[in-house]
PDB file of C-alpha atoms in Angstrom:
ATOM      1  CA  UNK A   1       2.680 -16.593 -23.685  1.00 94.00           C
ATOM      2  CA  UNK A   2       5.430 -13.970 -23.816  1.00 95.00           C
ATOM      3  CA  UNK A   3       8.147 -16.533 -23.143  1.00 95.00           C
ATOM      4  CA  UNK A   4       6.706 -18.766 -25.859  1.00 94.00           C
ATOM      5  CA  UNK A   5       7.427 -15.929 -28.297  1.00 94.00           C
ATOM      6  CA  UNK A   6      10.936 -15.525 -26.865  1.00 96.00           C
ATOM      7  CA  UNK A   7      11.588 -19.246 -27.190  1.00 96.00           C
ATOM      8  CA  UNK A   8      10.232 -19.275 -30.733  1.00 95.00           C
ATOM      9  CA  UNK A   9      12.645 -16.547 -31.810  1.00 96.00           C
ATOM     10  CA  UNK A  10      15.625 -18.016 -29.959  1.00 96.00           C
ATOM     11  CA  UNK A  11      14.980 -21.499 -31.349  1.00 95.00           C
ATOM     12  CA  UNK A  12      14.788 -20.093 -34.880  1.00 94.00           C
ATOM     13  CA  UNK A  13      17.996 -18.108 -34.409  1.00 93.00           C
ATOM     14  CA  UNK A  14      19.801 -21.184 -33.101  1.00 94.00           C
ATOM     15  CA  UNK A  15      18.471 -23.293 -35.982  1.00 92.00           C
ATOM     16  CA  UNK A  16      19.584 -20.831 -38.675  1.00 90.00           C
ATOM     17  CA  UNK A  17      23.041 -20.628 -37.073  1.00 89.00           C
ATOM     18  CA  UNK A  18      23.357 -24.379 -37.699  1.00 89.00           C
ATOM     19  CA  UNK A  19      23.046 -23.668 -41.456  1.00 84.00           C
ATOM     20  CA  UNK A  20      20.326 -26.287 -42.045  1.00 84.00           C
ATOM     21  CA  UNK A  21      19.049 -27.427 -45.402  1.00 81.00           C
ATOM     22  CA  UNK A  22      15.965 -25.602 -46.734  1.00 78.00           C
ATOM     23  CA  UNK A  23      13.902 -28.756 -46.193  1.00 80.00           C
ATOM     24  CA  UNK A  24      14.968 -29.067 -42.563  1.00 86.00           C
ATOM     25  CA  UNK A  25      14.316 -25.380 -41.929  1.00 84.00           C
ATOM     26  CA  UNK A  26      10.891 -25.573 -43.552  1.00 83.00           C
ATOM     27  CA  UNK A  27       9.983 -28.564 -41.364  1.00 87.00           C
ATOM     28  CA  UNK A  28      11.195 -26.676 -38.285  1.00 91.00           C
ATOM     29  CA  UNK A  29       9.176 -23.550 -39.103  1.00 89.00           C
ATOM     30  CA  UNK A  30       6.067 -25.591 -39.826  1.00 87.00           C
ATOM     31  CA  UNK A  31       6.353 -27.671 -36.669  1.00 92.00           C
ATOM     32  CA  UNK A  32       6.717 -24.557 -34.469  1.00 92.00           C
ATOM     33  CA  UNK A  33       4.237 -22.353 -36.396  1.00 90.00           C
ATOM     34  CA  UNK A  34       6.862 -19.667 -37.030  1.00 91.00           C
ATOM     35  CA  UNK A  35       6.669 -16.908 -39.653  1.00 89.00           C
ATOM     36  CA  UNK A  36      10.020 -15.699 -41.008  1.00 87.00           C
ATOM     37  CA  UNK A  37       9.096 -12.043 -41.761  1.00 87.00           C
ATOM     38  CA  UNK A  38       7.881 -11.610 -38.161  1.00 92.00           C
ATOM     39  CA  UNK A  39      11.050 -13.223 -36.813  1.00 92.00           C
ATOM     40  CA  UNK A  40      13.210 -10.913 -38.912  1.00 91.00           C
ATOM     41  CA  UNK A  41      11.311  -7.895 -37.591  1.00 93.00           C
ATOM     42  CA  UNK A  42      11.954  -9.042 -34.023  1.00 94.00           C
ATOM     43  CA  UNK A  43      15.653  -9.297 -34.840  1.00 92.00           C
ATOM     44  CA  UNK A  44      15.643  -5.726 -36.179  1.00 92.00           C
ATOM     45  CA  UNK A  45      13.839  -4.418 -33.081  1.00 94.00           C
ATOM     46  CA  UNK A  46      16.312  -6.158 -30.786  1.00 92.00           C
ATOM     47  CA  UNK A  47      19.236  -4.649 -32.684  1.00 91.00           C
ATOM     48  CA  UNK A  48      17.597  -1.205 -32.688  1.00 92.00           C
ATOM     49  CA  UNK A  49      17.022  -1.391 -28.933  1.00 93.00           C
ATOM     50  CA  UNK A  50      20.680  -2.235 -28.310  1.00 91.00           C
ATOM     51  CA  UNK A  51      21.710   0.675 -30.543  1.00 91.00           C
ATOM     52  CA  UNK A  52      19.608   2.995 -28.367  1.00 92.00           C
ATOM     53  CA  UNK A  53      21.207   1.597 -25.215  1.00 92.00           C
ATOM     54  CA  UNK A  54      24.657   2.198 -26.716  1.00 91.00           C
ATOM     55  CA  UNK A  55      23.798   5.770 -27.734  1.00 91.00           C
ATOM     56  CA  UNK A  56      22.583   6.594 -24.221  1.00 90.00           C
ATOM     57  CA  UNK A  57      25.585   5.024 -22.517  1.00 89.00           C
ATOM     58  CA  UNK A  58      23.880   1.990 -20.955  1.00 90.00           C
ATOM     59  CA  UNK A  59      26.139  -0.434 -22.839  1.00 88.00           C
ATOM     60  CA  UNK A  60      29.760   0.138 -23.789  1.00 83.00           C
ATOM     61  CA  UNK A  61      29.637  -0.344 -27.524  1.00 79.00           C
ATOM     62  CA  UNK A  62      27.277  -0.889 -30.416  1.00 78.00           C
ATOM     63  CA  UNK A  63      26.343  -4.501 -31.136  1.00 76.00           C
ATOM     64  CA  UNK A  64      27.854  -6.347 -34.132  1.00 79.00           C
ATOM     65  CA  UNK A  65      25.887  -6.172 -37.349  1.00 80.00           C
ATOM     66  CA  UNK A  66      24.458  -9.665 -37.234  1.00 83.00           C
ATOM     67  CA  UNK A  67      21.788 -10.612 -39.759  1.00 84.00           C
ATOM     68  CA  UNK A  68      19.946 -12.386 -36.934  1.00 90.00           C
ATOM     69  CA  UNK A  69      20.600 -10.474 -33.760  1.00 92.00           C
ATOM     70  CA  UNK A  70      20.935 -12.162 -30.386  1.00 92.00           C
ATOM     71  CA  UNK A  71      22.886 -10.321 -27.706  1.00 92.00           C
ATOM     72  CA  UNK A  72      25.644 -12.641 -26.520  1.00 90.00           C
ATOM     73  CA  UNK A  73      27.542 -10.053 -24.478  1.00 90.00           C
ATOM     74  CA  UNK A  74      27.822 -10.040 -20.651  1.00 90.00           C
ATOM     75  CA  UNK A  75      24.905  -7.569 -20.678  1.00 90.00           C
ATOM     76  CA  UNK A  76      22.585 -10.533 -21.287  1.00 93.00           C
ATOM     77  CA  UNK A  77      24.232 -13.056 -18.967  1.00 93.00           C
ATOM     78  CA  UNK A  78      20.933 -13.535 -17.113  1.00 95.00           C
ATOM     79  CA  UNK A  79      18.727 -13.757 -20.206  1.00 95.00           C
ATOM     80  CA  UNK A  80      17.839 -17.375 -19.331  1.00 95.00           C
ATOM     81  CA  UNK A  81      16.896 -16.560 -15.722  1.00 96.00           C
ATOM     82  CA  UNK A  82      13.227 -17.542 -15.796  1.00 95.00           C
ATOM     83  CA  UNK A  83      12.220 -15.812 -12.561  1.00 95.00           C
ATOM     84  CA  UNK A  84      13.997 -12.555 -13.350  1.00 96.00           C
ATOM     85  CA  UNK A  85      12.641 -12.342 -16.907  1.00 96.00           C
ATOM     86  CA  UNK A  86       9.074 -13.019 -15.747  1.00 96.00           C
ATOM     87  CA  UNK A  87       9.472 -10.346 -13.048  1.00 96.00           C
ATOM     88  CA  UNK A  88      10.525  -7.763 -15.636  1.00 96.00           C
ATOM     89  CA  UNK A  89       7.525  -8.678 -17.813  1.00 96.00           C
ATOM     90  CA  UNK A  90       5.249  -8.376 -14.793  1.00 96.00           C
ATOM     91  CA  UNK A  91       6.704  -4.978 -13.915  1.00 96.00           C
ATOM     92  CA  UNK A  92       5.929  -3.748 -17.419  1.00 96.00           C
ATOM     93  CA  UNK A  93       2.320  -4.973 -17.352  1.00 97.00           C
ATOM     94  CA  UNK A  94       1.388  -4.113 -13.739  1.00 96.00           C
ATOM     95  CA  UNK A  95      -1.386  -3.476 -12.607  1.00 95.00           C
ATOM     96  CA  UNK A  96      -2.750  -5.915 -15.216  1.00 97.00           C
ATOM     97  CA  UNK A  97      -2.682  -8.824 -12.773  1.00 97.00           C
ATOM     98  CA  UNK A  98      -5.039 -11.784 -12.452  1.00 97.00           C
ATOM     99  CA  UNK A  99      -5.199 -14.777 -10.109  1.00 96.00           C
ATOM    100  CA  UNK A 100      -5.842 -18.378 -11.048  1.00 94.00           C
ATOM    101  CA  UNK A 101      -9.240 -19.590  -9.781  1.00 89.00           C
ATOM    102  CA  UNK A 102      -9.879 -22.876 -11.510  1.00 85.00           C
ATOM    103  CA  UNK A 103      -9.248 -24.559 -14.843  1.00 81.00           C
ATOM    104  CA  UNK A 104      -9.307 -21.889 -17.581  1.00 87.00           C
ATOM    105  CA  UNK A 105     -10.736 -19.254 -15.202  1.00 92.00           C
ATOM    106  CA  UNK A 106      -8.946 -16.289 -13.602  1.00 95.00           C
ATOM    107  CA  UNK A 107     -10.079 -13.359 -11.470  1.00 95.00           C
ATOM    108  CA  UNK A 108      -8.807  -9.775 -11.374  1.00 95.00           C
ATOM    109  CA  UNK A 109      -9.295  -6.751  -9.166  1.00 94.00           C
ATOM    110  CA  UNK A 110     -12.502  -5.786 -10.957  1.00 92.00           C
ATOM    111  CA  UNK A 111     -13.773  -9.059 -12.476  1.00 92.00           C
ATOM    112  CA  UNK A 112     -14.436 -12.258 -10.576  1.00 92.00           C
ATOM    113  CA  UNK A 113     -14.574 -14.583 -13.596  1.00 92.00           C
ATOM    114  CA  UNK A 114     -12.290 -14.174 -16.606  1.00 94.00           C
ATOM    115  CA  UNK A 115     -11.945 -16.829 -19.287  1.00 93.00           C
ATOM    116  CA  UNK A 116      -8.467 -17.622 -20.583  1.00 93.00           C
ATOM    117  CA  UNK A 117      -8.133 -17.168 -24.335  1.00 91.00           C
ATOM    118  CA  UNK A 118      -7.976 -20.461 -26.198  1.00 89.00           C
ATOM    119  CA  UNK A 119      -4.898 -19.117 -27.995  1.00 89.00           C
ATOM    120  CA  UNK A 120      -3.016 -18.872 -24.712  1.00 93.00           C
ATOM    121  CA  UNK A 121      -0.416 -21.415 -23.640  1.00 92.00           C
ATOM    122  CA  UNK A 122      -1.984 -21.252 -20.174  1.00 92.00           C
ATOM    123  CA  UNK A 123      -5.282 -22.540 -21.559  1.00 90.00           C
ATOM    124  CA  UNK A 124      -3.526 -25.727 -22.695  1.00 89.00           C
ATOM    125  CA  UNK A 125      -1.413 -26.139 -19.554  1.00 88.00           C
ATOM    126  CA  UNK A 126      -2.493 -28.934 -17.169  1.00 87.00           C
ATOM    127  CA  UNK A 127      -3.683 -27.643 -13.792  1.00 86.00           C
ATOM    128  CA  UNK A 128      -0.977 -29.549 -11.913  1.00 84.00           C
ATOM    129  CA  UNK A 129       1.732 -27.710 -13.891  1.00 86.00           C
ATOM    130  CA  UNK A 130       0.509 -24.239 -12.867  1.00 89.00           C
ATOM    131  CA  UNK A 131       2.784 -23.537  -9.922  1.00 87.00           C
ATOM    132  CA  UNK A 132       2.102 -19.826  -9.454  1.00 91.00           C
ATOM    133  CA  UNK A 133      -1.386 -18.327  -8.983  1.00 93.00           C
ATOM    134  CA  UNK A 134      -0.491 -14.851 -10.272  1.00 96.00           C
ATOM    135  CA  UNK A 135      -0.488 -13.851 -13.942  1.00 97.00           C
ATOM    136  CA  UNK A 136       0.220 -10.579 -15.680  1.00 97.00           C
ATOM    137  CA  UNK A 137      -1.765 -10.002 -18.861  1.00 97.00           C
ATOM    138  CA  UNK A 138      -1.851  -7.742 -21.913  1.00 95.00           C
ATOM    139  CA  UNK A 139      -5.544  -7.047 -22.335  1.00 93.00           C
ATOM    140  CA  UNK A 140      -9.122  -7.994 -21.522  1.00 92.00           C
ATOM    141  CA  UNK A 141     -11.724  -8.492 -24.257  1.00 90.00           C
ATOM    142  CA  UNK A 142     -15.427  -9.152 -24.404  1.00 86.00           C
ATOM    143  CA  UNK A 143     -16.371 -12.213 -26.419  1.00 79.00           C
ATOM    144  CA  UNK A 144     -19.180 -12.187 -28.967  1.00 75.00           C
ATOM    145  CA  UNK A 145     -20.787 -15.379 -27.694  1.00 70.00           C
ATOM    146  CA  UNK A 146     -23.845 -15.613 -25.457  1.00 56.00           C
ATOM    147  CA  UNK A 147     -23.278 -13.762 -22.210  1.00 65.00           C
ATOM    148  CA  UNK A 148     -20.455 -11.557 -23.522  1.00 72.00           C
ATOM    149  CA  UNK A 149     -17.833 -13.230 -21.382  1.00 84.00           C
ATOM    150  CA  UNK A 150     -14.639 -11.400 -20.469  1.00 91.00           C
ATOM    151  CA  UNK A 151     -11.565 -13.063 -21.908  1.00 92.00           C
ATOM    152  CA  UNK A 152      -7.895 -12.406 -21.158  1.00 94.00           C
ATOM    153  CA  UNK A 153      -5.054 -12.487 -23.679  1.00 92.00           C
ATOM    154  CA  UNK A 154      -1.273 -12.500 -23.373  1.00 95.00           C
ATOM    155  CA  UNK A 155      -0.553 -14.224 -20.066  1.00 96.00           C
ATOM    156  CA  UNK A 156       2.674 -14.820 -18.178  1.00 96.00           C
ATOM    157  CA  UNK A 157       2.926 -16.133 -14.631  1.00 94.00           C
ATOM    158  CA  UNK A 158       4.744 -13.926 -12.140  1.00 95.00           C
ATOM    159  CA  UNK A 159       5.842 -14.607  -8.572  1.00 94.00           C
ATOM    160  CA  UNK A 160       4.532 -12.822  -5.492  1.00 95.00           C
ATOM    161  CA  UNK A 161       8.039 -11.478  -4.921  1.00 95.00           C
ATOM    162  CA  UNK A 162       8.011 -10.128  -8.462  1.00 95.00           C
ATOM    163  CA  UNK A 163       4.794  -8.227  -7.757  1.00 96.00           C
ATOM    164  CA  UNK A 164       6.116  -6.902  -4.458  1.00 96.00           C
ATOM    165  CA  UNK A 165       9.560  -5.846  -5.652  1.00 96.00           C
ATOM    166  CA  UNK A 166       9.072  -4.518  -9.191  1.00 95.00           C
ATOM    167  CA  UNK A 167       5.321  -4.486  -9.770  1.00 93.00           C
ATOM    168  CA  UNK A 168       3.554  -2.453  -7.113  1.00 94.00           C
ATOM    169  CA  UNK A 169       4.807   0.937  -6.007  1.00 93.00           C
ATOM    170  CA  UNK A 170       5.124   1.709  -2.304  1.00 92.00           C
ATOM    171  CA  UNK A 171       1.856   3.640  -2.569  1.00 92.00           C
ATOM    172  CA  UNK A 172       0.141   0.426  -3.764  1.00 95.00           C
ATOM    173  CA  UNK A 173       1.325  -1.560  -0.736  1.00 95.00           C
ATOM    174  CA  UNK A 174      -0.754  -1.365   2.425  1.00 95.00           C
ATOM    175  CA  UNK A 175      -1.072  -3.150   5.763  1.00 95.00           C
ATOM    176  CA  UNK A 176      -4.277  -4.290   7.494  1.00 92.00           C
ATOM    177  CA  UNK A 177      -3.656  -4.133  11.242  1.00 90.00           C
ATOM    178  CA  UNK A 178      -6.926  -5.903  11.963  1.00 89.00           C
ATOM    179  CA  UNK A 179      -5.928  -8.905   9.831  1.00 87.00           C
ATOM    180  CA  UNK A 180      -2.136  -8.752  10.153  1.00 88.00           C
ATOM    181  CA  UNK A 181      -1.921  -9.033   6.365  1.00 93.00           C
ATOM    182  CA  UNK A 182      -0.386  -6.994   3.573  1.00 94.00           C
ATOM    183  CA  UNK A 183      -2.278  -5.807   0.501  1.00 95.00           C
ATOM    184  CA  UNK A 184      -1.121  -5.205  -3.071  1.00 96.00           C
ATOM    185  CA  UNK A 185      -3.224  -2.715  -5.032  1.00 95.00           C
ATOM    186  CA  UNK A 186      -6.058  -3.112  -2.490  1.00 94.00           C
ATOM    187  CA  UNK A 187      -6.925  -6.700  -3.463  1.00 95.00           C
ATOM    188  CA  UNK A 188      -4.000  -9.171  -3.432  1.00 95.00           C
ATOM    189  CA  UNK A 189      -3.423 -10.410   0.127  1.00 93.00           C
ATOM    190  CA  UNK A 190      -0.099 -11.702   1.445  1.00 92.00           C
ATOM    191  CA  UNK A 191       1.249 -12.719   4.833  1.00 90.00           C
ATOM    192  CA  UNK A 192       3.639 -10.216   6.422  1.00 90.00           C
ATOM    193  CA  UNK A 193       4.202  -8.365   9.652  1.00 92.00           C
ATOM    194  CA  UNK A 194       4.177  -4.587   9.748  1.00 94.00           C
ATOM    195  CA  UNK A 195       7.958  -4.647  10.303  1.00 95.00           C
ATOM    196  CA  UNK A 196       8.478  -6.896   7.262  1.00 94.00           C
ATOM    197  CA  UNK A 197       6.396  -4.605   5.057  1.00 95.00           C
ATOM    198  CA  UNK A 198       8.283  -1.559   6.318  1.00 96.00           C
ATOM    199  CA  UNK A 199      11.600  -3.261   5.470  1.00 96.00           C
ATOM    200  CA  UNK A 200      10.276  -4.125   1.999  1.00 96.00           C
ATOM    201  CA  UNK A 201       9.245  -0.524   1.369  1.00 96.00           C
ATOM    202  CA  UNK A 202      12.658   0.756   2.419  1.00 97.00           C
ATOM    203  CA  UNK A 203      14.330  -1.705   0.059  1.00 96.00           C
ATOM    204  CA  UNK A 204      12.068  -0.587  -2.786  1.00 96.00           C
ATOM    205  CA  UNK A 205      12.885   3.069  -2.049  1.00 96.00           C
ATOM    206  CA  UNK A 206      16.592   2.179  -2.163  1.00 96.00           C
ATOM    207  CA  UNK A 207      16.058   0.370  -5.480  1.00 96.00           C
ATOM    208  CA  UNK A 208      14.148   3.338  -6.909  1.00 96.00           C
ATOM    209  CA  UNK A 209      16.935   5.716  -5.919  1.00 97.00           C
ATOM    210  CA  UNK A 210      19.558   3.491  -7.559  1.00 97.00           C
ATOM    211  CA  UNK A 211      17.470   3.287 -10.768  1.00 95.00           C
ATOM    212  CA  UNK A 212      17.185   7.090 -10.913  1.00 96.00           C
ATOM    213  CA  UNK A 213      20.969   7.341 -10.578  1.00 96.00           C
ATOM    214  CA  UNK A 214      21.378   4.749 -13.340  1.00 95.00           C
ATOM    215  CA  UNK A 215      19.147   6.757 -15.671  1.00 93.00           C
ATOM    216  CA  UNK A 216      20.944   9.988 -14.814  1.00 95.00           C
ATOM    217  CA  UNK A 217      24.486   8.650 -15.096  1.00 95.00           C
ATOM    218  CA  UNK A 218      24.693   5.119 -16.564  1.00 94.00           C
ATOM    219  CA  UNK A 219      28.474   4.968 -16.025  1.00 92.00           C
ATOM    220  CA  UNK A 220      28.432   5.730 -12.277  1.00 95.00           C
ATOM    221  CA  UNK A 221      30.797   2.969 -11.068  1.00 95.00           C
ATOM    222  CA  UNK A 222      29.639   2.921  -7.439  1.00 97.00           C
ATOM    223  CA  UNK A 223      25.967   2.915  -8.367  1.00 97.00           C
ATOM    224  CA  UNK A 224      26.493   0.179 -10.958  1.00 95.00           C
ATOM    225  CA  UNK A 225      28.137  -1.953  -8.255  1.00 96.00           C
ATOM    226  CA  UNK A 226      25.093  -1.308  -6.059  1.00 97.00           C
ATOM    227  CA  UNK A 227      22.788  -2.280  -8.921  1.00 96.00           C
ATOM    228  CA  UNK A 228      24.660  -5.578  -9.313  1.00 96.00           C
ATOM    229  CA  UNK A 229      24.045  -6.375  -5.646  1.00 96.00           C
ATOM    230  CA  UNK A 230      20.363  -5.443  -5.952  1.00 96.00           C
ATOM    231  CA  UNK A 231      20.025  -7.599  -9.080  1.00 96.00           C
ATOM    232  CA  UNK A 232      21.456 -10.616  -7.252  1.00 96.00           C
ATOM    233  CA  UNK A 233      19.040 -10.077  -4.352  1.00 96.00           C
ATOM    234  CA  UNK A 234      16.140  -9.857  -6.801  1.00 96.00           C
ATOM    235  CA  UNK A 235      17.238 -13.032  -8.559  1.00 96.00           C
ATOM    236  CA  UNK A 236      17.448 -14.961  -5.312  1.00 96.00           C
ATOM    237  CA  UNK A 237      14.019 -13.828  -4.146  1.00 95.00           C
ATOM    238  CA  UNK A 238      12.016 -14.222  -7.363  1.00 95.00           C
ATOM    239  CA  UNK A 239      13.420 -17.705  -8.005  1.00 94.00           C
ATOM    240  CA  UNK A 240      12.950 -18.987  -4.450  1.00 93.00           C
ATOM    241  CA  UNK A 241       9.977 -21.332  -3.796  1.00 91.00           C
ATOM    242  CA  UNK A 242       7.370 -19.663  -1.589  1.00 90.00           C
ATOM    243  CA  UNK A 243       5.007 -21.609   0.653  1.00 86.00           C
ATOM    244  CA  UNK A 244       1.852 -19.470   0.971  1.00 84.00           C
ATOM    245  CA  UNK A 245       0.672 -20.902   4.300  1.00 79.00           C
ATOM    246  CA  UNK A 246       0.860 -23.943   6.559  1.00 79.00           C
ATOM    247  CA  UNK A 247      -2.303 -25.480   5.101  1.00 75.00           C
ATOM    248  CA  UNK A 248      -0.724 -26.451   1.779  1.00 77.00           C
ATOM    249  CA  UNK A 249       2.234 -28.700   1.030  1.00 79.00           C
ATOM    250  CA  UNK A 250       3.231 -27.368  -2.386  1.00 84.00           C
ATOM    251  CA  UNK A 251       5.194 -24.162  -2.782  1.00 89.00           C
ATOM    252  CA  UNK A 252       4.695 -21.446  -5.356  1.00 90.00           C
ATOM    253  CA  UNK A 253       7.619 -21.222  -7.726  1.00 88.00           C
ATOM    254  CA  UNK A 254       8.525 -20.137 -11.232  1.00 82.00           C
ATOM    255  CA  UNK A 255       9.274 -23.022 -13.549  1.00 81.00           C
ATOM    256  CA  UNK A 256      10.081 -23.209 -17.243  1.00 86.00           C
ATOM    257  CA  UNK A 257      13.013 -22.858 -19.591  1.00 92.00           C
ATOM    258  CA  UNK A 258      14.156 -20.001 -21.809  1.00 94.00           C
ATOM    259  CA  UNK A 259      15.940 -21.360 -24.858  1.00 94.00           C
ATOM    260  CA  UNK A 260      19.313 -19.921 -25.750  1.00 93.00           C
ATOM    261  CA  UNK A 261      19.527 -18.217 -29.130  1.00 91.00           C
ATOM    262  CA  UNK A 262      22.590 -17.760 -31.327  1.00 89.00           C
ATOM    263  CA  UNK A 263      23.546 -14.710 -33.311  1.00 88.00           C
ATOM    264  CA  UNK A 264      24.218 -15.344 -36.987  1.00 85.00           C
ATOM    265  CA  UNK A 265      25.790 -13.577 -39.944  1.00 80.00           C
ATOM    266  CA  UNK A 266      23.693 -15.755 -42.261  1.00 73.00           C
ATOM    267  CA  UNK A 267      21.135 -13.700 -44.162  1.00 70.00           C
ATOM    268  CA  UNK A 268      17.790 -15.416 -43.488  1.00 67.00           C
ATOM    269  CA  UNK A 269      16.431 -14.192 -46.823  1.00 66.00           C
ATOM    270  CA  UNK A 270      18.511 -16.827 -48.632  1.00 63.00           C
ATOM    271  CA  UNK A 271      16.400 -19.475 -46.924  1.00 62.00           C
ATOM    272  CA  UNK A 272      13.054 -17.985 -47.872  1.00 63.00           C
ATOM    273  CA  UNK A 273      13.113 -18.746 -51.610  1.00 64.00           C
ATOM    274  CA  UNK A 274      14.824 -22.098 -51.044  1.00 64.00           C
ATOM    275  CA  UNK A 275      12.281 -23.022 -48.388  1.00 63.00           C
ATOM    276  CA  UNK A 276       9.418 -21.996 -50.655  1.00 66.00           C
ATOM    277  CA  UNK A 277      10.836 -24.137 -53.459  1.00 69.00           C
ATOM    278  CA  UNK A 278      11.162 -27.089 -51.076  1.00 66.00           C
ATOM    279  CA  UNK A 279       7.570 -26.600 -49.953  1.00 66.00           C
ATOM    280  CA  UNK A 280       6.274 -26.558 -53.535  1.00 74.00           C
ATOM    281  CA  UNK A 281       8.321 -29.654 -54.398  1.00 73.00           C
ATOM    282  CA  UNK A 282       6.887 -31.479 -51.371  1.00 70.00           C
ATOM    283  CA  UNK A 283       3.358 -30.495 -52.408  1.00 73.00           C
ATOM    284  CA  UNK A 284       4.011 -31.668 -55.946  1.00 76.00           C
ATOM    285  CA  UNK A 285       5.268 -35.048 -54.715  1.00 76.00           C
ATOM    286  CA  UNK A 286       2.221 -35.473 -52.488  1.00 70.00           C
ATOM    287  CA  UNK A 287      -0.068 -34.882 -55.472  1.00 65.00           C
TER     288      UNK A 287
END
């Protein structure tokens, strides 16, 4: 669901950069159910966020004053990395994690049966295309129908490696000696030896230390080089297919595509009135 919003914005930005006719743009917006004022707000928030990063020293200079802002600098060279982006989303939403049970049904730590919102992309995704059982989510709601079902909104799949590396803290990782299994947040089980889990915790402690250094001194050259190495390790792990056990043939893996946006100096407001005129003309012709 979150990547659908990202793709909607990026597709719009790329379309406007092509300088389409008002009729073509109107058809594009209608086909993809996009709302220009919301898209413009997203552009402003993206630009504002980059300004904050520049002020605090995390990026070298302020971004250009594009009308539609898409960061095209080396800072966003991995913006189309599906596994890495999903991992970051999962880190932000943890511990809001659910597991896929059956068609349109998930389970969480506290609820064994959660209905997927009909507005979710996941609800309309064929079962055979769901390649990862773990989903991060925004919120749970009670429906007003009979039974007051629990429904989940704002879903994005996330890999097991994503949960292990950036989701759970070391305190939320445990080992069951009697089962020879690891535990995430006392309910998600994964195969690992005690030595493997210990190595993972040491890596996470190293990552945490590097992040603290980055926040303290964003321009620390040695630490930034270390962060680049850590990022590459994360990318390799979260994008690698993972076979959960020897009883299944298919592997868990992150699939999907993040569209590439294009920054533009074109003021999108010039399209709004022209698009509205084209819409009214089309309605008049249909009458």
